[in-house]
PDB file of C-alpha atoms in Angstrom:
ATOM      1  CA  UNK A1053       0.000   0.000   0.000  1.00 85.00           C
ATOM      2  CA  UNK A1054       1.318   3.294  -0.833  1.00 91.00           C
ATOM      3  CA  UNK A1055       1.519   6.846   0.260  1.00 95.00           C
ATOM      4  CA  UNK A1056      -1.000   9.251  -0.072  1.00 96.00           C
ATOM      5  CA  UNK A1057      -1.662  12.809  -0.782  1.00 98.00           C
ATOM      6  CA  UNK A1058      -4.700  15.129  -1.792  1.00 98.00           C
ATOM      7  CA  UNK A1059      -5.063  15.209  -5.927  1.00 98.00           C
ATOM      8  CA  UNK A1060      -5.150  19.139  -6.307  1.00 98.00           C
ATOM      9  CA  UNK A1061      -5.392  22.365  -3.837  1.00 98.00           C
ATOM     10  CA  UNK A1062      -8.204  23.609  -2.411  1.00 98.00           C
ATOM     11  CA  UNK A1063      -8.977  27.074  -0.426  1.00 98.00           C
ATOM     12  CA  UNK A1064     -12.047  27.482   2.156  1.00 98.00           C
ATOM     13  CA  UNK A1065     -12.965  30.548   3.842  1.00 98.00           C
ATOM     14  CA  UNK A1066     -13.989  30.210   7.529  1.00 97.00           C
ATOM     15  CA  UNK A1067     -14.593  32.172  10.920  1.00 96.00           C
ATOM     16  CA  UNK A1068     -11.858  31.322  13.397  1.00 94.00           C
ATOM     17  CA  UNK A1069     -13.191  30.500  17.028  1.00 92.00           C
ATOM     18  CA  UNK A1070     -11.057  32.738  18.613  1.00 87.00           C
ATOM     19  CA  UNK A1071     -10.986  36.004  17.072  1.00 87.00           C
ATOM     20  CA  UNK A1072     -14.383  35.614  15.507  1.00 91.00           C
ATOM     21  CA  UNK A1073     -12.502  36.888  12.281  1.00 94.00           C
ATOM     22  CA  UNK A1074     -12.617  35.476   8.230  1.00 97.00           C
ATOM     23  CA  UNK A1075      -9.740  33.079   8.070  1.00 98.00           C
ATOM     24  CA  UNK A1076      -8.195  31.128   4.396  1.00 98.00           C
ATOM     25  CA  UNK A1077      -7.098  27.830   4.837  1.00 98.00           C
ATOM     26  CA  UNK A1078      -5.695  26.406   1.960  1.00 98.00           C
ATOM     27  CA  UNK A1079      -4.741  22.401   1.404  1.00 98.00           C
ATOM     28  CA  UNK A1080      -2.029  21.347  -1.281  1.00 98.00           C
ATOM     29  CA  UNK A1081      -0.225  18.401  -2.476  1.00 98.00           C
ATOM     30  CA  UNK A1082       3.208  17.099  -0.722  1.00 98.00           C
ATOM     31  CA  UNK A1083       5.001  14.401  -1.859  1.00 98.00           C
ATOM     32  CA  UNK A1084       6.429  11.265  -0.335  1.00 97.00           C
ATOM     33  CA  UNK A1085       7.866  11.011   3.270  1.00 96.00           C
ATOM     34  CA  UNK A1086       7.097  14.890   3.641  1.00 97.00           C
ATOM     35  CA  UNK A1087       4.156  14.476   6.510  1.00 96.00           C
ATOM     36  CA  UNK A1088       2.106  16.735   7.504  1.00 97.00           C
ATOM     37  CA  UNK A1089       3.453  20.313   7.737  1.00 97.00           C
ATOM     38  CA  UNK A1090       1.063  23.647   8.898  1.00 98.00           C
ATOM     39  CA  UNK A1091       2.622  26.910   7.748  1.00 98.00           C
ATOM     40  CA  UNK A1092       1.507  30.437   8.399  1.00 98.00           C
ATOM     41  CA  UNK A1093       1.281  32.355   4.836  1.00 98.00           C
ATOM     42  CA  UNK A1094       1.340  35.700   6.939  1.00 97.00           C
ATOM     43  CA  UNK A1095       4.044  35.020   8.925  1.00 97.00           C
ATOM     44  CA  UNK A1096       6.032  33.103   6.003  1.00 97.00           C
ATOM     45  CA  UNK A1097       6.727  30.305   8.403  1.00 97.00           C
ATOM     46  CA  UNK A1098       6.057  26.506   9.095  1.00 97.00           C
ATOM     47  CA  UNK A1099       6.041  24.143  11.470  1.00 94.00           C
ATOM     48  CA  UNK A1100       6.259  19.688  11.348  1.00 94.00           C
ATOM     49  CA  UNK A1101       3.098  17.926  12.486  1.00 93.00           C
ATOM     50  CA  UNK A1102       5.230  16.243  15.783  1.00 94.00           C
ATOM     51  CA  UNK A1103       4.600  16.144  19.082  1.00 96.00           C
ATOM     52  CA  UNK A1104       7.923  18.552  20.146  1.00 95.00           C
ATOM     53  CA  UNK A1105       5.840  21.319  18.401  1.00 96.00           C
ATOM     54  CA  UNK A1106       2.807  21.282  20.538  1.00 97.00           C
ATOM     55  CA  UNK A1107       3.217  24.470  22.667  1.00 97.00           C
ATOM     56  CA  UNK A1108      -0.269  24.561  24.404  1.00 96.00           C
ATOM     57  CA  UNK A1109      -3.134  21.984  24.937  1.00 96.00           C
ATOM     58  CA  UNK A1110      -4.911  24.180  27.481  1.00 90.00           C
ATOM     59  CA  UNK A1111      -8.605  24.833  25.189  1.00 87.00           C
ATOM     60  CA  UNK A1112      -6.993  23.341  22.113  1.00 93.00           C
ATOM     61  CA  UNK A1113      -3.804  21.950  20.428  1.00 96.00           C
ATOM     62  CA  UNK A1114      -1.118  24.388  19.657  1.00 97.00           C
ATOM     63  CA  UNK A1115       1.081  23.952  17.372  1.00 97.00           C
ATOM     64  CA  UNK A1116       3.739  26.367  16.981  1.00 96.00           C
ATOM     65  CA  UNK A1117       7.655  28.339  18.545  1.00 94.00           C
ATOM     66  CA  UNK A1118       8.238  32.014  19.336  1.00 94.00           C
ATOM     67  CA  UNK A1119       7.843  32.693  15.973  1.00 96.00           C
ATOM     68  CA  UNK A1120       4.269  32.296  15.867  1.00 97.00           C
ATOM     69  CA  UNK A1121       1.562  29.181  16.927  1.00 97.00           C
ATOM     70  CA  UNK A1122      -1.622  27.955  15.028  1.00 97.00           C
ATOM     71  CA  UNK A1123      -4.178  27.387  16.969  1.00 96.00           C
ATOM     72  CA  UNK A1124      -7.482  24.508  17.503  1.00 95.00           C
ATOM     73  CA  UNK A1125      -5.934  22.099  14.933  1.00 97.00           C
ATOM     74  CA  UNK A1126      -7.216  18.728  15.731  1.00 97.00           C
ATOM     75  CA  UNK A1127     -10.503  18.655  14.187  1.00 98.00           C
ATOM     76  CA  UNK A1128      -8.993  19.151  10.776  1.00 98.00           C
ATOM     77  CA  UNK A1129      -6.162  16.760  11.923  1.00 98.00           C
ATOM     78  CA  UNK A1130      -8.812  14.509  12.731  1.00 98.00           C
ATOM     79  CA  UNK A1131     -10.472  14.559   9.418  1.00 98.00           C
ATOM     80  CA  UNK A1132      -6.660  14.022   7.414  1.00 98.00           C
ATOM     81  CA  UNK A1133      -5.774  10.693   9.483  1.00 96.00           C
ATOM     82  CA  UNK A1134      -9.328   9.644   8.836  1.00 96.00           C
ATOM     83  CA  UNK A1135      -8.999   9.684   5.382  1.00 96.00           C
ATOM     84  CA  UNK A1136      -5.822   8.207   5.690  1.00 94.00           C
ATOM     85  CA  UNK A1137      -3.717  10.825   4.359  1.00 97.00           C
ATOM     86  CA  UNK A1138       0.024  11.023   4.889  1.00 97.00           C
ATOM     87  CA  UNK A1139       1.438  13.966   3.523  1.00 98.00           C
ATOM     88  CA  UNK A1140      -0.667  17.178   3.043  1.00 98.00           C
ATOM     89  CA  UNK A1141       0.229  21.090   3.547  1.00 98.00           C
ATOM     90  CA  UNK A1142      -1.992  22.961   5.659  1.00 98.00           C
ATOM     91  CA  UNK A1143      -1.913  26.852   5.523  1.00 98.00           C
ATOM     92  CA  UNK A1144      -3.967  29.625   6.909  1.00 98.00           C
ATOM     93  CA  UNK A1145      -3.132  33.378   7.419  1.00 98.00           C
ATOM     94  CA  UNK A1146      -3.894  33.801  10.721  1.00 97.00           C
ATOM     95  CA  UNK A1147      -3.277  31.861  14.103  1.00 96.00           C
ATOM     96  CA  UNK A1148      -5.998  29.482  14.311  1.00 97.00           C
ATOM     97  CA  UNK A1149      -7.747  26.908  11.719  1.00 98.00           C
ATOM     98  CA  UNK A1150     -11.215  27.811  11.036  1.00 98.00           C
ATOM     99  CA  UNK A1151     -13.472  26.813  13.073  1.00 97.00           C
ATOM    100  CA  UNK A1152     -16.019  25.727  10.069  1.00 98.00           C
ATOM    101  CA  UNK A1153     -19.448  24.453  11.735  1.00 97.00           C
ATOM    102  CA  UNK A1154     -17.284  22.793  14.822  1.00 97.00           C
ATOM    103  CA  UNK A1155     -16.993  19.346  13.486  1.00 98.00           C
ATOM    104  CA  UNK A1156     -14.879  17.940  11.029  1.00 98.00           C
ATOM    105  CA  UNK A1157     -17.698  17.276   8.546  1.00 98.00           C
ATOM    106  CA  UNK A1158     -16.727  20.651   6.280  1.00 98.00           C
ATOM    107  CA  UNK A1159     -13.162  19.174   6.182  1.00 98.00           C
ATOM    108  CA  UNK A1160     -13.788  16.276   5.293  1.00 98.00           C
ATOM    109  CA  UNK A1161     -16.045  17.708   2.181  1.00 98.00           C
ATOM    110  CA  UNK A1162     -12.871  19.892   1.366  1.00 98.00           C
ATOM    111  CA  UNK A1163     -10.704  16.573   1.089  1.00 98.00           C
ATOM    112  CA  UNK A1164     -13.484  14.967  -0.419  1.00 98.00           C
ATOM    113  CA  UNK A1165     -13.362  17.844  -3.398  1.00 98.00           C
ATOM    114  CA  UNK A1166      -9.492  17.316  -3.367  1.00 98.00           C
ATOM    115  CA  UNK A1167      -9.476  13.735  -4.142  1.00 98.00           C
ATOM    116  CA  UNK A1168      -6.977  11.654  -2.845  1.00 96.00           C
ATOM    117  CA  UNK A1169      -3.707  10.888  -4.970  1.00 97.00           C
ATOM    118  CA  UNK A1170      -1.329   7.828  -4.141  1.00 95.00           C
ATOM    119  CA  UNK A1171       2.562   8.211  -3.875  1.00 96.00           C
ATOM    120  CA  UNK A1172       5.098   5.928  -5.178  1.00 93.00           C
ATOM    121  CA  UNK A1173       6.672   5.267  -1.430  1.00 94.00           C
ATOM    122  CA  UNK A1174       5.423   2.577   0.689  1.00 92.00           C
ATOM    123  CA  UNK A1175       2.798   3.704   3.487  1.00 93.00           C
ATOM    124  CA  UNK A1176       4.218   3.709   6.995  1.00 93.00           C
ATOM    125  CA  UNK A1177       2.795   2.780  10.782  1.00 92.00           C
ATOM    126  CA  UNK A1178       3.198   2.708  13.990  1.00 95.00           C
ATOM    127  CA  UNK A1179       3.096  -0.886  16.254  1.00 94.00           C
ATOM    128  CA  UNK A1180       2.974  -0.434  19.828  1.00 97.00           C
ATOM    129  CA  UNK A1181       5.372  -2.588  21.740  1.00 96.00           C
ATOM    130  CA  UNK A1182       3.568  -2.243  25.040  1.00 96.00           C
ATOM    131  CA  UNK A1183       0.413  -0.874  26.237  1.00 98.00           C
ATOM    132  CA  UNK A1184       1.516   2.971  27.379  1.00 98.00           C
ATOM    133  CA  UNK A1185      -0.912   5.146  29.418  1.00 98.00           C
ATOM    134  CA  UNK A1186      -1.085   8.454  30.936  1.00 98.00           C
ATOM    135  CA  UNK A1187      -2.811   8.752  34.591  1.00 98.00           C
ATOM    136  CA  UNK A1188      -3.878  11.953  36.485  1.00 98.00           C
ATOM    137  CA  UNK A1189      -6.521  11.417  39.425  1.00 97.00           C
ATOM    138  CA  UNK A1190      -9.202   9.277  38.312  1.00 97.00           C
ATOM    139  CA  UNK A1191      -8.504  10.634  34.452  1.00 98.00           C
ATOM    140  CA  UNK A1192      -6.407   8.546  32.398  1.00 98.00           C
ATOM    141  CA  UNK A1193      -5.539   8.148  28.101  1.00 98.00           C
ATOM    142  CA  UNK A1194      -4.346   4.188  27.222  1.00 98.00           C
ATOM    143  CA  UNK A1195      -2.975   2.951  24.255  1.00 98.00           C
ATOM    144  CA  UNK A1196      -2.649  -1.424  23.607  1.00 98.00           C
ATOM    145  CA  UNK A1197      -1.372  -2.525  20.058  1.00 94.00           C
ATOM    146  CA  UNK A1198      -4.273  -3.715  17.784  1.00 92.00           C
ATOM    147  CA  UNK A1199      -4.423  -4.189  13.777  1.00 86.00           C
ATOM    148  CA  UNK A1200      -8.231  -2.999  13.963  1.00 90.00           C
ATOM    149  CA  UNK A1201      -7.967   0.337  15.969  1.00 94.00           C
ATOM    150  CA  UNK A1202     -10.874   1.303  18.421  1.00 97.00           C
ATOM    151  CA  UNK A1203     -11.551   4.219  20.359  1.00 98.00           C
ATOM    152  CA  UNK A1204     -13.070   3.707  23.779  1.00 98.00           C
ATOM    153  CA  UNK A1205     -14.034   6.506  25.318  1.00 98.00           C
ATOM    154  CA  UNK A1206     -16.253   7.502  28.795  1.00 98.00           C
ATOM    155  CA  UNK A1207     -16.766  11.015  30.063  1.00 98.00           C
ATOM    156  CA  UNK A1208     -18.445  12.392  33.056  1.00 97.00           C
ATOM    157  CA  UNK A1209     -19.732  16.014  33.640  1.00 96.00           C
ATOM    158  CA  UNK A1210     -21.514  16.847  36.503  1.00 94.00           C
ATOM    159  CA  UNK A1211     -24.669  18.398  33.918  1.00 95.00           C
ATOM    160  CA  UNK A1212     -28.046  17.001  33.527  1.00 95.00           C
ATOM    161  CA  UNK A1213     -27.950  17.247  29.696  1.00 95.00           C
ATOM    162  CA  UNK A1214     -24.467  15.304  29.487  1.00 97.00           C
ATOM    163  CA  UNK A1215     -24.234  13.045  32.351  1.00 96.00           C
ATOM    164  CA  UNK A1216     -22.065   9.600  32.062  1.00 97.00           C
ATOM    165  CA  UNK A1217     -21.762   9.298  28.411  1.00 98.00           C
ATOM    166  CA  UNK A1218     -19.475   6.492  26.646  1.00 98.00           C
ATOM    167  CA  UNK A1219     -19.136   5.490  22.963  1.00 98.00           C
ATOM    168  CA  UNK A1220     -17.020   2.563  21.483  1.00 98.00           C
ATOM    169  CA  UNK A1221     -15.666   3.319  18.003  1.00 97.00           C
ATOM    170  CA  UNK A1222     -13.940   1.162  15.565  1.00 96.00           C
ATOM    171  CA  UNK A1223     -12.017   2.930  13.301  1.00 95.00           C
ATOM    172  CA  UNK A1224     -12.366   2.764   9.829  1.00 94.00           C
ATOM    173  CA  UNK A1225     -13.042   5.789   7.125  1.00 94.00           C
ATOM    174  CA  UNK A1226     -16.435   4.953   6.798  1.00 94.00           C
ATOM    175  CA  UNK A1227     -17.393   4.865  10.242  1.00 96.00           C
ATOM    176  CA  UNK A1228     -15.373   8.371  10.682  1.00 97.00           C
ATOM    177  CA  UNK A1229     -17.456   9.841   8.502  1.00 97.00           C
ATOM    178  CA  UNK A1230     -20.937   8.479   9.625  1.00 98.00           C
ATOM    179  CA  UNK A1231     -20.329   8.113  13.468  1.00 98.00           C
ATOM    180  CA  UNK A1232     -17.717  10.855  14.506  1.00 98.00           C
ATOM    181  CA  UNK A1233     -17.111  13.447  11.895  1.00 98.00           C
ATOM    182  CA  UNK A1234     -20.119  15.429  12.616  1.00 98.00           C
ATOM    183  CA  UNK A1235     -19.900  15.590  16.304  1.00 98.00           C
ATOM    184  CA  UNK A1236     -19.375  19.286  17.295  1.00 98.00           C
ATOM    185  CA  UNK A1237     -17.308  20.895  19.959  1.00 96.00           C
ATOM    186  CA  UNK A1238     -19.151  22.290  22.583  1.00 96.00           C
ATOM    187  CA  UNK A1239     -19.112  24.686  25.759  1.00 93.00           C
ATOM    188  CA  UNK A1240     -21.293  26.272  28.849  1.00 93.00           C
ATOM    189  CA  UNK A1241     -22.379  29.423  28.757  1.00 91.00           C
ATOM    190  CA  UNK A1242     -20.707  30.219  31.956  1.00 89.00           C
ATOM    191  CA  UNK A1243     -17.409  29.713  30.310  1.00 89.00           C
ATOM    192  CA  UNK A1244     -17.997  31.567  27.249  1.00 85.00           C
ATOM    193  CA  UNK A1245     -18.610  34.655  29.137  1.00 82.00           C
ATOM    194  CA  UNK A1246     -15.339  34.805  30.892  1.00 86.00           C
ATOM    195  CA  UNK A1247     -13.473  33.825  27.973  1.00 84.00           C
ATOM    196  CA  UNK A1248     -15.110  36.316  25.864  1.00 82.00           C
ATOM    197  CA  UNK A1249     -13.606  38.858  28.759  1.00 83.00           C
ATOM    198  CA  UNK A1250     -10.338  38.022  27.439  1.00 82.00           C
ATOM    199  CA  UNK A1251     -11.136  38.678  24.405  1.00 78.00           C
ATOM    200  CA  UNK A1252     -11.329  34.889  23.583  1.00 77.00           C
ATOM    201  CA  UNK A1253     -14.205  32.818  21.886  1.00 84.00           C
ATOM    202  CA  UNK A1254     -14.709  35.617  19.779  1.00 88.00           C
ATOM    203  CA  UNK A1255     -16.337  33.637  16.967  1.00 92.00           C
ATOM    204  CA  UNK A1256     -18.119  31.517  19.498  1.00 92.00           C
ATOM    205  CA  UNK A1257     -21.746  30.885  18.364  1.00 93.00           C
ATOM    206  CA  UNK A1258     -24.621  28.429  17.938  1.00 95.00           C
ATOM    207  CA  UNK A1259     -23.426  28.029  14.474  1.00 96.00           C
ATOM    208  CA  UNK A1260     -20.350  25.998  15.528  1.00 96.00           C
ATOM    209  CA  UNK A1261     -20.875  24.616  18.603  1.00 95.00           C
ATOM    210  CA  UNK A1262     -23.137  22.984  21.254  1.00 97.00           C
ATOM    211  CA  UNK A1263     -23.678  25.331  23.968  1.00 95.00           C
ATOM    212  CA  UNK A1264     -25.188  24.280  27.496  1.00 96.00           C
ATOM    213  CA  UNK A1265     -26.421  26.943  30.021  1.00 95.00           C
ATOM    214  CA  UNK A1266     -26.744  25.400  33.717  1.00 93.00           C
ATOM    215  CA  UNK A1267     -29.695  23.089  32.284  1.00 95.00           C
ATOM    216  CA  UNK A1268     -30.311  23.139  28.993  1.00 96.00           C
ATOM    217  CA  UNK A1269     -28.259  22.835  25.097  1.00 97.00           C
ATOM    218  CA  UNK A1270     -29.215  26.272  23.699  1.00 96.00           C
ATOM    219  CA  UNK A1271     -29.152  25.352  20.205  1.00 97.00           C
ATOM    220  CA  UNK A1272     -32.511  25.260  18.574  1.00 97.00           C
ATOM    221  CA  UNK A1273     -31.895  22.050  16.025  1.00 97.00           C
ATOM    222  CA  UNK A1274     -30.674  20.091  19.758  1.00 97.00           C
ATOM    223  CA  UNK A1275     -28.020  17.639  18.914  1.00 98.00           C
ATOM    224  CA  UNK A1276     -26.868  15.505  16.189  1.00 98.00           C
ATOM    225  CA  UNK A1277     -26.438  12.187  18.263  1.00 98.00           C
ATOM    226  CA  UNK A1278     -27.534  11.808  21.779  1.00 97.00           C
ATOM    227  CA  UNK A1279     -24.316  11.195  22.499  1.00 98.00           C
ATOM    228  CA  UNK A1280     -22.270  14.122  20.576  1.00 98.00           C
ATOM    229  CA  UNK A1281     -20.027  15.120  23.459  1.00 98.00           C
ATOM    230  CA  UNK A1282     -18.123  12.012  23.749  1.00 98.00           C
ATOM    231  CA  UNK A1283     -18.493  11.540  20.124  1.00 98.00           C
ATOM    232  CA  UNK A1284     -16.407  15.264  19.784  1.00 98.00           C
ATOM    233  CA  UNK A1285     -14.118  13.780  22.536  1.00 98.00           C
ATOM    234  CA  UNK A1286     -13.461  10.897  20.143  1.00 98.00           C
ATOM    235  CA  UNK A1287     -12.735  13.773  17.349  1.00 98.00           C
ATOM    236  CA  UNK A1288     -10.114  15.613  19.405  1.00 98.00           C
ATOM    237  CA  UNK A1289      -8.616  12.150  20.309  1.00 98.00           C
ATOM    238  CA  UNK A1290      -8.160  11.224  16.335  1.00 98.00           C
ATOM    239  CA  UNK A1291      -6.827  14.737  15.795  1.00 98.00           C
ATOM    240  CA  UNK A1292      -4.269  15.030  18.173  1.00 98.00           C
ATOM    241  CA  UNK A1293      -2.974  11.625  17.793  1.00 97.00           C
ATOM    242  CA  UNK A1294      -2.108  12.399  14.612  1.00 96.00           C
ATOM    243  CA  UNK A1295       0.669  14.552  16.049  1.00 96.00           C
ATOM    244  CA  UNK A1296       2.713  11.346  16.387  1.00 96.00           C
ATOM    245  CA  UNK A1297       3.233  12.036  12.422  1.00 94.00           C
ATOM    246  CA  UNK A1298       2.107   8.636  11.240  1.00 93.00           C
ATOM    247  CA  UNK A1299      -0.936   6.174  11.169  1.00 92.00           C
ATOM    248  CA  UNK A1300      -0.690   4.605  14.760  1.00 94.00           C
ATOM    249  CA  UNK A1301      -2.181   0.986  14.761  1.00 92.00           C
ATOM    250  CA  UNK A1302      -3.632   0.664  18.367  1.00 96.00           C
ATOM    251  CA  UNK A1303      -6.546   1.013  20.457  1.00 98.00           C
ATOM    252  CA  UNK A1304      -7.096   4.349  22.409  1.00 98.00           C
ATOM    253  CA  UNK A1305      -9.015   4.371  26.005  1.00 98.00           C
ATOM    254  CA  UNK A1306      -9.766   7.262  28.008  1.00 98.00           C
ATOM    255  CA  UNK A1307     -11.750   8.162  30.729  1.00 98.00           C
ATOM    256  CA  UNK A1308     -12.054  12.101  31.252  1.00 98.00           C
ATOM    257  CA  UNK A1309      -9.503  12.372  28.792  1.00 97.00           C
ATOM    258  CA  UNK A1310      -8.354  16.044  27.381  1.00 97.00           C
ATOM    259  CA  UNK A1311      -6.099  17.927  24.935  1.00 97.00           C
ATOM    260  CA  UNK A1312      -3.033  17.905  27.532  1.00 98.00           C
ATOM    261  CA  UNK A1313      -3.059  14.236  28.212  1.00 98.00           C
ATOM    262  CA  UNK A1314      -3.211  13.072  24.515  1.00 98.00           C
ATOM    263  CA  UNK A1315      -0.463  15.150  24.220  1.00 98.00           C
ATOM    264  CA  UNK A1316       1.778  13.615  27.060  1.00 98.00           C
ATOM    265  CA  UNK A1317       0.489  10.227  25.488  1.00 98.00           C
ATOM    266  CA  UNK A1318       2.298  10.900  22.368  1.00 98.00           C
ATOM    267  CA  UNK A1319       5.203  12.620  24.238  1.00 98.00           C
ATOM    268  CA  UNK A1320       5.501   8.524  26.447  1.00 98.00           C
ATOM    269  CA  UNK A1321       4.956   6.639  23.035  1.00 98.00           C
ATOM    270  CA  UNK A1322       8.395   8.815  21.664  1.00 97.00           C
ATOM    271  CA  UNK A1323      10.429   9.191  25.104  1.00 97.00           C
ATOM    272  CA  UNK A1324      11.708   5.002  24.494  1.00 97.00           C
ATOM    273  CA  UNK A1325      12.127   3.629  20.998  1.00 96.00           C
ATOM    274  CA  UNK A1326      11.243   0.364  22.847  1.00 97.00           C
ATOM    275  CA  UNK A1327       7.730   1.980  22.868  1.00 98.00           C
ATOM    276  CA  UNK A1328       7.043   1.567  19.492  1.00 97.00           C
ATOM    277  CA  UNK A1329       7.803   0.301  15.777  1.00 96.00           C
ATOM    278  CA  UNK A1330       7.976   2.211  12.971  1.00 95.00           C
ATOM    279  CA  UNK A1331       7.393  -0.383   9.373  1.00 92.00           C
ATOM    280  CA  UNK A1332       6.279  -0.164   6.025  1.00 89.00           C
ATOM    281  CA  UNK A1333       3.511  -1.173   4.840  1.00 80.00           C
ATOM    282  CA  UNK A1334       4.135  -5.021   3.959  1.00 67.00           C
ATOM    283  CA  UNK A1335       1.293  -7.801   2.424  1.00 65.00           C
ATOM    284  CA  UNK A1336      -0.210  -9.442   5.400  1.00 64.00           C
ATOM    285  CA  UNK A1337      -0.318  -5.831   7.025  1.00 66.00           C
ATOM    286  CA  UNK A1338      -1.793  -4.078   4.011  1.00 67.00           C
ATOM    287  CA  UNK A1339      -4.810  -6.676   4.256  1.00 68.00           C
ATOM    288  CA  UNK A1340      -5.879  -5.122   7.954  1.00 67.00           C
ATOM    289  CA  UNK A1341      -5.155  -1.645   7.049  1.00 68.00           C
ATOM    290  CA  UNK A1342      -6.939  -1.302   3.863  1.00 67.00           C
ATOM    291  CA  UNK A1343     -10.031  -2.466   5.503  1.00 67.00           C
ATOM    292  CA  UNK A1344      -9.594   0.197   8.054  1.00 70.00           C
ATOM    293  CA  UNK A1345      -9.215   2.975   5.396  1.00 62.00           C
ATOM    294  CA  UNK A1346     -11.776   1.740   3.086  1.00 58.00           C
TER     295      UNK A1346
END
């Protein structure tokens, strides 16, 4: 199995989260072995998709040095690695990726319009060597070594509307697409408020996220799946994952997990190289991956 790419550019136009300001984000071609990189056209600078590069996980995953940081990239992250992409070039002119409707869905349309192109070089993974986890309190992030990936994921907010929610997810591009990619982010009212004090959440609204005052979701259309928040959680998972800079074969558990712990996952997987396995793609493991990326 080879390589892949996206078959031609493509721009989009979207309001960034943040700043509540019009943001281009525009996705070209790489070839072979050149991973994911995420430059900043006004800046003129770029940065590798790799765990080293993560400079905040605090409301999102920050990529970036003291140059300059792109903000809230794992949705679209999550939406490359679920079409199985290796090598794309991800540019905006500003310091976040566009927030779009929340999900990943509009992303995925975008690299649906692209097309997908295959490489001449040999598709790479990751094998786990040993389960790896990440505990803090009662939260925790888990990865075991599997050749059919699954994401298995429990939250627990103190809320009437969310409650105990947990979802089981086996990974495939398909499934992405039906049972995760249109989960939004979402947020309490309470929170948006002080945020918007400091002059975050700018570009907050009802149009890209779920948001929950003290009892109730305040968007009109109500959710897209009863269970959308752990869905999302499942999202952000996928997304920042991907900062390990190539497909990892394993199943994912977490329990309360967040942005900051994925990230410290990724950072345990690298920190021994008795973690982990880096191969190409050969014939008996071709057989299980293609099925996942079908």
């Amino acid at each position: 199995m080879k390589q892949t790419t996206i078959a031609r550019k493509i721009e989009a136009v979207g309001i960034g989260l943040h700043k509540g300001e019009p943001i281009k984000l525009v996705l070209e071609p790489l070839d072979a072995n050149m991973g994911i990189i995420v430059s900043r056209t006004d800046l003129g600078i770029s940065f590798k998709l790799e765990p080293q590069n993560v400079i905040n996980t605090q409301m999102a995953t920050v990529i970036g040095n003291e140059q300059g940081f792109v903000s809230t990239i794992e949705h679209l992250l999550g939406a490359i690695h679920g079409y199985g992409i290796d090598n794309i070039k991800i540019s905006v002119d500003a310091n976040e990726v566009p927030v779009m409707d929340g999900s990943a869905i509009s992303f995925c349309m975008l690299l649906e319009e692209a097309g997908i192109d295959f490489l001449e070089e040999p598709k790479k993974i990751m094998l786990l060597k040993k389960e790896l986890e990440v505990v803090e309190g009662s939260k925790f992030v888990r990865v075991s070594s599997s050749l059919k990936p699954k994401f298995d994921y429990t939250i627990n907010f103190n809320h009437p509307v969310i409650g105990e929610q947990r979802y089981v997810f086996e990974f495939s591009k398909s499934n992405f697409i039906k049972e995760i990619a249109r989960a939004r982010t979402f947020g309490f009212l309470k929170d948006l408020q002080k945020l918007q004090a400091q002059n975050l959440a700018l570009g907050a609204s009802l149009d890209n996220a779920v948001a929950i005052d003290d009892t109730h979701i305040l968007n009109p259309e109500g959710l897209r799946f009863q269970d959308e928040f752990v869905r999302h959680k499942i999202l952000d998972a996928i997304g920042d994952l991907s900062l390990l800079g190539v497909s990892l074969m394993a199943d994912y558990t977490a329990f309360a997990g967040s942005h900051d712990l994925n990230h410290k996952l990724t950072l345990a997987i690298f920190a021994d190289e008795k973690n982990y396995e880096i191969v190409k793609m050969d014939k008996e493991l071709v057989k299980d991956y293609a099925k996942v990326f079908a």
